[in-house]
PDB file of C-alpha atoms in Angstrom:
ATOM      1  CA  MET O 136     -50.017   8.525  24.980  1.00  0.00           C
ATOM      2  CA  GLU O 137     -52.455  11.206  23.482  1.00  0.00           C
ATOM      3  CA  GLY O 138     -51.268  15.425  23.132  1.00  0.00           C
ATOM      4  CA  LEU O 139     -48.281  14.262  20.427  1.00  0.00           C
ATOM      5  CA  LYS O 140     -48.838  14.462  16.687  1.00  0.00           C
ATOM      6  CA  VAL O 141     -46.637  15.257  13.892  1.00  0.00           C
ATOM      7  CA  SER O 142     -47.331  18.094  11.899  1.00  0.00           C
ATOM      8  CA  LYS O 143     -45.921  19.020   8.078  1.00  0.00           C
ATOM      9  CA  ALA O 144     -44.899  22.573   7.587  1.00  0.00           C
ATOM     10  CA  ASN O 145     -43.228  24.458   5.331  1.00  0.00           C
ATOM     11  CA  LEU O 146     -40.918  26.485   6.914  1.00  0.00           C
ATOM     12  CA  VAL O 147     -38.079  29.903   5.702  1.00  0.00           C
ATOM     13  CA  VAL O 148     -35.233  29.846   8.076  1.00  0.00           C
ATOM     14  CA  TYR O 149     -33.079  32.966   7.475  1.00  0.00           C
ATOM     15  CA  ILE O 150     -29.595  32.270   7.985  1.00  0.00           C
ATOM     16  CA  HIS O 151     -26.228  35.413   7.707  1.00  0.00           C
ATOM     17  CA  PRO O 152     -24.202  34.928   4.464  1.00  0.00           C
ATOM     18  CA  SER O 153     -20.843  34.338   6.713  1.00  0.00           C
ATOM     19  CA  LYS O 154     -23.014  30.865   6.844  1.00  0.00           C
ATOM     20  CA  SER O 155     -23.590  31.036   2.433  1.00  0.00           C
ATOM     21  CA  ARG O 156     -20.706  28.057   3.069  1.00  0.00           C
ATOM     22  CA  GLN O 157     -22.273  25.886   5.455  1.00  0.00           C
ATOM     23  CA  VAL O 158     -26.084  26.569   4.449  1.00  0.00           C
ATOM     24  CA  SER O 159     -27.219  22.828   5.846  1.00  0.00           C
ATOM     25  CA  ASN O 160     -25.605  23.159   9.284  1.00  0.00           C
ATOM     26  CA  ALA O 161     -26.707  26.316   9.128  1.00  0.00           C
ATOM     27  CA  VAL O 162     -30.190  25.157   9.045  1.00  0.00           C
ATOM     28  CA  LEU O 163     -30.299  22.375  11.190  1.00  0.00           C
ATOM     29  CA  ARG O 164     -28.690  24.964  14.378  1.00  0.00           C
ATOM     30  CA  GLU O 165     -31.597  26.889  13.611  1.00  0.00           C
ATOM     31  CA  LEU O 166     -34.146  24.349  13.353  1.00  0.00           C
ATOM     32  CA  SER O 167     -32.471  22.883  17.084  1.00  0.00           C
ATOM     33  CA  SER O 168     -33.243  26.749  18.669  1.00  0.00           C
ATOM     34  CA  MET O 169     -36.685  25.572  18.479  1.00  0.00           C
ATOM     35  CA  LEU O 170     -36.812  22.444  20.460  1.00  0.00           C
ATOM     36  CA  PHE O 171     -38.027  21.709  24.165  1.00  0.00           C
ATOM     37  CA  ALA O 172     -40.013  24.970  23.170  1.00  0.00           C
ATOM     38  CA  TYR O 173     -43.665  25.898  23.106  1.00  0.00           C
ATOM     39  CA  ASN O 174     -44.433  27.528  19.045  1.00  0.00           C
ATOM     40  CA  GLU O 175     -47.367  29.779  19.221  1.00  0.00           C
ATOM     41  CA  ILE O 176     -47.196  29.432  15.213  1.00  0.00           C
ATOM     42  CA  PHE O 177     -47.546  25.326  15.934  1.00  0.00           C
ATOM     43  CA  ASP O 178     -49.459  24.915  18.723  1.00  0.00           C
ATOM     44  CA  GLY O 179     -47.201  23.149  20.361  1.00  0.00           C
ATOM     45  CA  ILE O 180     -44.097  22.783  22.411  1.00  0.00           C
ATOM     46  CA  VAL O 181     -41.446  21.423  19.354  1.00  0.00           C
ATOM     47  CA  LEU O 182     -39.428  17.366  20.739  1.00  0.00           C
ATOM     48  CA  ALA O 183     -38.283  16.443  16.959  1.00  0.00           C
ATOM     49  CA  TYR O 184     -38.137  17.357  13.077  1.00  0.00           C
ATOM     50  CA  ASP O 185     -37.386  15.733  10.707  1.00  0.00           C
ATOM     51  CA  VAL O 186     -36.049  17.454   7.136  1.00  0.00           C
ATOM     52  CA  ASN O 187     -38.055  16.100   4.433  1.00  0.00           C
ATOM     53  CA  SER O 188     -36.050  18.912   1.283  1.00  0.00           C
ATOM     54  CA  PHE O 189     -34.394  22.866   1.535  1.00  0.00           C
ATOM     55  CA  ASP O 190     -34.383  24.539  -1.895  1.00  0.00           C
ATOM     56  CA  LYS O 191     -30.819  25.675  -2.659  1.00  0.00           C
ATOM     57  CA  CYS O 192     -31.827  28.464  -5.270  1.00  0.00           C
ATOM     58  CA  ALA O 193     -32.174  30.713  -1.782  1.00  0.00           C
ATOM     59  CA  ARG O 194     -33.753  34.576  -2.079  1.00  0.00           C
ATOM     60  CA  ILE O 195     -31.966  37.288  -0.394  1.00  0.00           C
ATOM     61  CA  LEU O 196     -33.234  38.793   1.513  1.00  0.00           C
ATOM     62  CA  PRO O 197     -32.527  43.228   1.401  1.00  0.00           C
ATOM     63  CA  GLY O 198     -30.939  44.482   4.628  1.00  0.00           C
ATOM     64  CA  ILE O 199     -28.561  45.964   6.365  1.00  0.00           C
ATOM     65  CA  TYR O 200     -27.522  42.861   6.634  1.00  0.00           C
ATOM     66  CA  PRO O 201     -28.019  40.411   3.776  1.00  0.00           C
ATOM     67  CA  TYR O 202     -30.024  37.462   5.596  1.00  0.00           C
ATOM     68  CA  PHE O 203     -31.532  34.755   3.038  1.00  0.00           C
ATOM     69  CA  GLY O 204     -33.520  32.757   2.823  1.00  0.00           C
ATOM     70  CA  VAL O 205     -33.848  28.792   2.117  1.00  0.00           C
ATOM     71  CA  LYS O 206     -37.391  27.637   1.992  1.00  0.00           C
ATOM     72  CA  LEU O 207     -37.678  24.235   3.531  1.00  0.00           C
ATOM     73  CA  LYS O 208     -40.450  21.534   4.536  1.00  0.00           C
ATOM     74  CA  VAL O 209     -40.415  19.770   8.044  1.00  0.00           C
ATOM     75  CA  ASN O 210     -42.657  17.081   8.951  1.00  0.00           C
ATOM     76  CA  MET O 211     -42.711  17.923  12.783  1.00  0.00           C
ATOM     77  CA  LEU O 212     -42.942  16.209  16.436  1.00  0.00           C
ATOM     78  CA  LEU O 213     -45.792  18.480  18.591  1.00  0.00           C
ATOM     79  CA  PHE O 214     -46.325  17.913  21.457  1.00  0.00           C
ATOM     80  CA  SER O 215     -49.127  19.898  22.865  1.00  0.00           C
ATOM     81  CA  PRO O 216     -51.803  18.506  26.019  1.00  0.00           C
ATOM     82  CA  LYS O 217     -55.097  20.103  25.782  1.00  0.00           C
ATOM     83  CA  PRO O 218     -57.490  19.645  28.781  1.00  0.00           C
ATOM     84  CA  ASP O 219     -59.309  16.025  29.549  1.00  0.00           C
ATOM     85  CA  MET O 220     -56.163  14.558  26.895  1.00  0.00           C
ATOM     86  CA  LEU O 221     -54.316  11.002  29.510  1.00  0.00           C
ATOM     87  CA  LEU O 222     -50.926  11.496  29.793  1.00  0.00           C
ATOM     88  CA  GLU O 223     -48.418   9.396  30.955  1.00  0.00           C
ATOM     89  CA  GLY O 224     -44.986   9.886  33.128  1.00  0.00           C
ATOM     90  CA  LYS O 225     -43.012   8.957  35.957  1.00  0.00           C
ATOM     91  CA  VAL O 226     -43.871   9.944  39.577  1.00  0.00           C
ATOM     92  CA  VAL O 227     -40.705  11.830  40.790  1.00  0.00           C
ATOM     93  CA  LYS O 228     -42.035  12.938  44.235  1.00  0.00           C
ATOM     94  CA  LEU O 229     -45.430  11.951  46.255  1.00  0.00           C
ATOM     95  CA  THR O 230     -46.372  14.480  49.310  1.00  0.00           C
ATOM     96  CA  HIS O 231     -49.102  14.084  51.381  1.00  0.00           C
ATOM     97  CA  GLU O 232     -50.681  17.465  49.265  1.00  0.00           C
ATOM     98  CA  SER O 233     -49.774  15.965  45.508  1.00  0.00           C
ATOM     99  CA  ILE O 234     -47.913  13.648  43.428  1.00  0.00           C
ATOM    100  CA  HIS O 235     -44.938  15.531  41.116  1.00  0.00           C
ATOM    101  CA  VAL O 236     -44.264  13.724  37.642  1.00  0.00           C
ATOM    102  CA  VAL O 237     -42.325  13.878  35.191  1.00  0.00           C
ATOM    103  CA  VAL O 238     -43.798  13.298  31.821  1.00  0.00           C
ATOM    104  CA  LEU O 239     -41.573  12.455  28.281  1.00  0.00           C
ATOM    105  CA  GLY O 240     -38.428  13.164  29.790  1.00  0.00           C
ATOM    106  CA  PHE O 241     -38.643  17.179  29.973  1.00  0.00           C
ATOM    107  CA  ALA O 242     -42.296  18.780  31.507  1.00  0.00           C
ATOM    108  CA  SER O 243     -43.887  18.831  35.152  1.00  0.00           C
ATOM    109  CA  ALA O 244     -46.666  18.036  36.335  1.00  0.00           C
ATOM    110  CA  VAL O 245     -48.209  17.956  39.464  1.00  0.00           C
ATOM    111  CA  ILE O 246     -52.090  16.119  40.967  1.00  0.00           C
ATOM    112  CA  THR O 247     -52.678  18.096  44.162  1.00  0.00           C
ATOM    113  CA  GLU O 248     -54.896  16.517  47.253  1.00  0.00           C
ATOM    114  CA  LYS O 249     -57.851  17.839  45.525  1.00  0.00           C
ATOM    115  CA  ASP O 250     -57.249  16.128  41.685  1.00  0.00           C
ATOM    116  CA  ILE O 251     -57.135  12.606  43.642  1.00  0.00           C
ATOM    117  CA  ARG O 252     -60.227  10.471  43.738  1.00  0.00           C
ATOM    118  CA  LYS O 253     -60.566   9.416  47.098  1.00  0.00           C
ATOM    119  CA  GLU O 254     -59.796   5.390  46.387  1.00  0.00           C
ATOM    120  CA  PHE O 255     -56.300   5.960  47.031  1.00  0.00           C
ATOM    121  CA  VAL O 256     -54.687   6.853  50.738  1.00  0.00           C
ATOM    122  CA  TYR O 257     -51.021   8.531  51.252  1.00  0.00           C
ATOM    123  CA  ARG O 258     -49.297   5.895  53.836  1.00  0.00           C
ATOM    124  CA  THR O 259     -46.754   4.762  54.553  1.00  0.00           C
ATOM    125  CA  LYS O 260     -45.525   1.334  53.344  1.00  0.00           C
ATOM    126  CA  HIS O 261     -42.684  -1.173  54.484  1.00  0.00           C
ATOM    127  CA  GLY O 262     -40.763   2.908  55.150  1.00  0.00           C
ATOM    128  CA  GLN O 263     -42.199   4.140  51.400  1.00  0.00           C
ATOM    129  CA  ASP O 264     -43.964   6.726  50.641  1.00  0.00           C
ATOM    130  CA  VAL O 265     -47.351   5.562  48.902  1.00  0.00           C
ATOM    131  CA  TYR O 266     -50.930   6.473  47.324  1.00  0.00           C
ATOM    132  CA  ALA O 267     -52.518   3.043  48.193  1.00  0.00           C
ATOM    133  CA  SER O 268     -56.076   2.521  46.611  1.00  0.00           C
ATOM    134  CA  LYS O 269     -59.021   1.210  49.151  1.00  0.00           C
ATOM    135  CA  SER O 270     -60.865  -0.680  46.890  1.00  0.00           C
ATOM    136  CA  HIS O 271     -57.776  -2.613  45.032  1.00  0.00           C
ATOM    137  CA  LYS O 272     -54.647  -3.432  47.374  1.00  0.00           C
ATOM    138  CA  ARG O 273     -52.527  -3.922  44.137  1.00  0.00           C
ATOM    139  CA  HIS O 274     -53.514  -0.527  43.097  1.00  0.00           C
ATOM    140  CA  VAL O 275     -50.269   1.372  44.819  1.00  0.00           C
ATOM    141  CA  ILE O 276     -48.264   4.796  43.439  1.00  0.00           C
ATOM    142  CA  LYS O 277     -44.748   5.317  44.486  1.00  0.00           C
ATOM    143  CA  VAL O 278     -42.029   7.457  43.280  1.00  0.00           C
ATOM    144  CA  GLY O 279     -40.413   5.456  40.258  1.00  0.00           C
ATOM    145  CA  THR O 280     -44.523   4.249  39.191  1.00  0.00           C
ATOM    146  CA  MET O 281     -45.427   5.227  35.686  1.00  0.00           C
ATOM    147  CA  ILE O 282     -48.815   7.363  36.286  1.00  0.00           C
ATOM    148  CA  ARG O 283     -51.254   7.423  33.403  1.00  0.00           C
ATOM    149  CA  PHE O 284     -53.828  10.874  34.492  1.00  0.00           C
ATOM    150  CA  SER O 285     -55.521  13.190  32.658  1.00  0.00           C
ATOM    151  CA  VAL O 286     -54.882  17.280  31.988  1.00  0.00           C
ATOM    152  CA  LYS O 287     -56.263  20.187  33.541  1.00  0.00           C
ATOM    153  CA  SER O 288     -54.516  22.836  32.548  1.00  0.00           C
ATOM    154  CA  PHE O 289     -50.948  23.384  31.028  1.00  0.00           C
ATOM    155  CA  ASP O 290     -48.695  26.574  31.616  1.00  0.00           C
ATOM    156  CA  GLU O 291     -47.262  26.376  28.057  1.00  0.00           C
ATOM    157  CA  GLU O 292     -44.212  29.584  29.454  1.00  0.00           C
ATOM    158  CA  ILE O 293     -43.252  27.198  32.345  1.00  0.00           C
ATOM    159  CA  LEU O 294     -43.882  23.921  30.616  1.00  0.00           C
ATOM    160  CA  HIS O 295     -45.913  22.917  33.538  1.00  0.00           C
ATOM    161  CA  ILE O 296     -48.659  20.597  33.643  1.00  0.00           C
ATOM    162  CA  TYR O 297     -51.926  20.555  36.241  1.00  0.00           C
ATOM    163  CA  GLY O 298     -53.146  17.396  36.527  1.00  0.00           C
ATOM    164  CA  SER O 299     -55.789  14.729  38.016  1.00  0.00           C
ATOM    165  CA  LEU O 300     -55.980  11.396  38.898  1.00  0.00           C
ATOM    166  CA  VAL O 301     -60.379  11.587  38.810  1.00  0.00           C
ATOM    167  CA  PRO O 302     -61.476   9.625  36.529  1.00  0.00           C
ATOM    168  CA  ASP O 303     -61.570   5.674  36.747  1.00  0.00           C
ATOM    169  CA  ASN O 304     -59.182   5.505  33.955  1.00  0.00           C
ATOM    170  CA  THR O 305     -56.195   7.178  35.489  1.00  0.00           C
ATOM    171  CA  GLY O 306     -53.681   5.683  38.239  1.00  0.00           C
ATOM    172  CA  SER O 307     -50.303   3.032  38.154  1.00  0.00           C
ATOM    173  CA  ILE O 308     -50.070   2.108  34.020  1.00  0.00           C
ATOM    174  CA  HIS O 309     -49.014  -1.295  34.993  1.00  0.00           C
ATOM    175  CA  TRP O 310     -52.098  -1.646  37.155  1.00  0.00           C
ATOM    176  CA  LEU O 311     -54.657  -0.291  34.395  1.00  0.00           C
ATOM    177  CA  ASP O 312     -52.909  -2.682  31.757  1.00  0.00           C
ATOM    178  CA  LYS O 313     -53.242  -5.849  33.727  1.00  0.00           C
ATOM    179  CA  ASN O 314     -56.339  -5.191  35.382  1.00  0.00           C
ATOM    180  CA  LEU O 315     -58.916  -2.433  33.766  1.00  0.00           C
ATOM    181  CA  GLU O 316     -60.202  -4.977  31.723  1.00  0.00           C
ATOM    182  CA  VAL O 317     -61.230  -7.006  34.609  1.00  0.00           C
ATOM    183  CA  VAL O 318     -62.885  -5.114  36.875  1.00  0.00           C
ATOM    184  CA  SER O 319     -64.901  -3.761  33.629  1.00  0.00           C
ATOM    185  CA  LEU O 320     -66.008  -7.312  32.971  1.00  0.00           C
ATOM    186  CA  SER O 321     -66.865  -7.367  37.022  1.00  0.00           C
ATOM    187  CA  ASP O 322     -69.534  -5.010  36.402  1.00  0.00           C
ATOM    188  CA  ARG O 323     -70.530  -5.785  33.873  1.00  0.00           C
ATOM    189  CA  SER O 324     -71.568  -9.177  35.062  1.00  0.00           C
ATOM    190  CA  THR O 325     -72.701  -7.642  38.362  1.00  0.00           C
ATOM    191  CA  LYS O 326     -74.908  -5.277  36.586  1.00  0.00           C
ATOM    192  CA  LYS O 327     -76.290  -8.733  35.015  1.00  0.00           C
ATOM    193  CA  ARG O 328     -77.417 -10.682  37.505  1.00  0.00           C
ATOM    194  CA  GLU O 329     -79.101  -7.451  39.182  1.00  0.00           C
ATOM    195  CA  ASN O 330     -80.972  -7.249  36.057  1.00  0.00           C
ATOM    196  CA  GLU O 331     -82.168 -11.026  36.374  1.00  0.00           C
ATOM    197  CA  GLY O 332     -82.705 -10.819  39.941  1.00  0.00           C
ATOM    198  CA  GLN O 333     -85.791  -8.281  39.104  1.00  0.00           C
ATOM    199  CA  PRO O 334     -89.503  -9.719  39.632  1.00  0.00           C
ATOM    200  CA  LEU O 335     -91.185 -10.549  36.703  1.00  0.00           C
ATOM    201  CA  MET O 336     -94.229  -7.481  37.593  1.00  0.00           C
ATOM    202  CA  SER O 337     -93.619  -4.246  38.376  1.00  0.00           C
ATOM    203  CA  GLU O 338     -94.968  -2.439  40.864  1.00  0.00           C
ATOM    204  CA  LYS O 339     -96.425   0.117  37.550  1.00  0.00           C
ATOM    205  CA  ASP O 340     -97.988  -2.864  36.140  1.00  0.00           C
ATOM    206  CA  ALA O 341     -99.871  -3.946  38.815  1.00  0.00           C
ATOM    207  CA  ILE O 342    -100.357  -0.484  39.516  1.00  0.00           C
ATOM    208  CA  ASP O 343    -101.981   0.159  36.314  1.00  0.00           C
ATOM    209  CA  GLY O 344    -103.541  -3.722  36.427  1.00  0.00           C
ATOM    210  CA  GLU O 345    -101.272  -4.687  33.245  1.00  0.00           C
ATOM    211  CA  PRO O 346    -100.834  -8.229  33.090  1.00  0.00           C
ATOM    212  CA  SER O 347     -96.664  -9.277  33.819  1.00  0.00           C
ATOM    213  CA  SER O 348     -94.404 -12.080  31.246  1.00  0.00           C
ATOM    214  CA  PHE O 349     -95.370 -14.812  33.920  1.00  0.00           C
ATOM    215  CA  ASP O 350     -98.969 -14.168  33.873  1.00  0.00           C
ATOM    216  CA  THR O 351     -99.095 -14.097  30.252  1.00  0.00           C
ATOM    217  CA  VAL O 352     -97.427 -17.393  30.178  1.00  0.00           C
ATOM    218  CA  GLN O 353     -99.302 -18.947  32.353  1.00  0.00           C
ATOM    219  CA  LYS O 354    -102.369 -18.270  30.042  1.00  0.00           C
ATOM    220  CA  LEU O 355    -101.003 -19.626  27.359  1.00  0.00           C
ATOM    221  CA  LYS O 356    -100.436 -22.943  28.676  1.00  0.00           C
ATOM    222  CA  HIS O 357    -104.382 -22.821  30.251  1.00  0.00           C
ATOM    223  CA  SER O 358    -105.140 -22.599  26.751  1.00  0.00           C
ATOM    224  CA  LYS O 359    -103.298 -25.172  25.203  1.00  0.00           C
ATOM    225  CA  LYS O 360    -104.603 -27.450  28.244  1.00  0.00           C
ATOM    226  CA  GLN O 361    -108.153 -26.532  26.682  1.00  0.00           C
ATOM    227  CA  LYS O 362    -107.191 -26.819  23.217  1.00  0.00           C
ATOM    228  CA  VAL O 363    -106.562 -30.377  23.705  1.00  0.00           C
ATOM    229  CA  ARG O 364    -109.005 -31.067  25.656  1.00  0.00           C
ATOM    230  CA  GLN O 365    -112.500 -30.143  23.265  1.00  0.00           C
ATOM    231  CA  GLU O 366    -109.554 -31.915  20.935  1.00  0.00           C
ATOM    232  CA  SER O 367    -109.713 -35.407  22.255  1.00  0.00           C
TER     233      SER O 367
END
């Protein structure tokens, strides 16, 4: 899935003097407070972190409360969805106007009716609401389906994603992984058959008086026959 990246960061965590005997716990507590929230510095949502090292020689900051700063080297896993990226999520609700999805278990996404390609039709099947494809009867989206969709925009404050199912490479992940390559090969085969069925001489050639490949072959054959007769 796109939108995930690992960022290496050099940080300074400020610790209250009362925590000076438990520096490691205090540092981890500060880092944990950053989880599952959008961070402007990293331009993404912090999902996880891994502390590589921290400087034991902390620098004391002057002030009423003399906090001290601990330098860290941290690897951070970030989630930063951008327009046109492909994300994956689980469908949790379907209506005639929209599909509601949860991404990575915490971020919500919505795909409205105008952003669902015309191939999908909302209907009730076996007592369950679904979006079913008119082109491929086994391509069905329902509650519980894992889908792949394109990002239109992302609201950083409420961690809400606006998505789209317009691109052909979006829809049920299970169906796409099994059939997308087959459909692509079928399309290429159809185009090949169409190209093979084209006339040997185009209308433009006929108008311009240019010989077609068929005419050229016939002339070559006729020339060879004459040469054989002359030699004999």
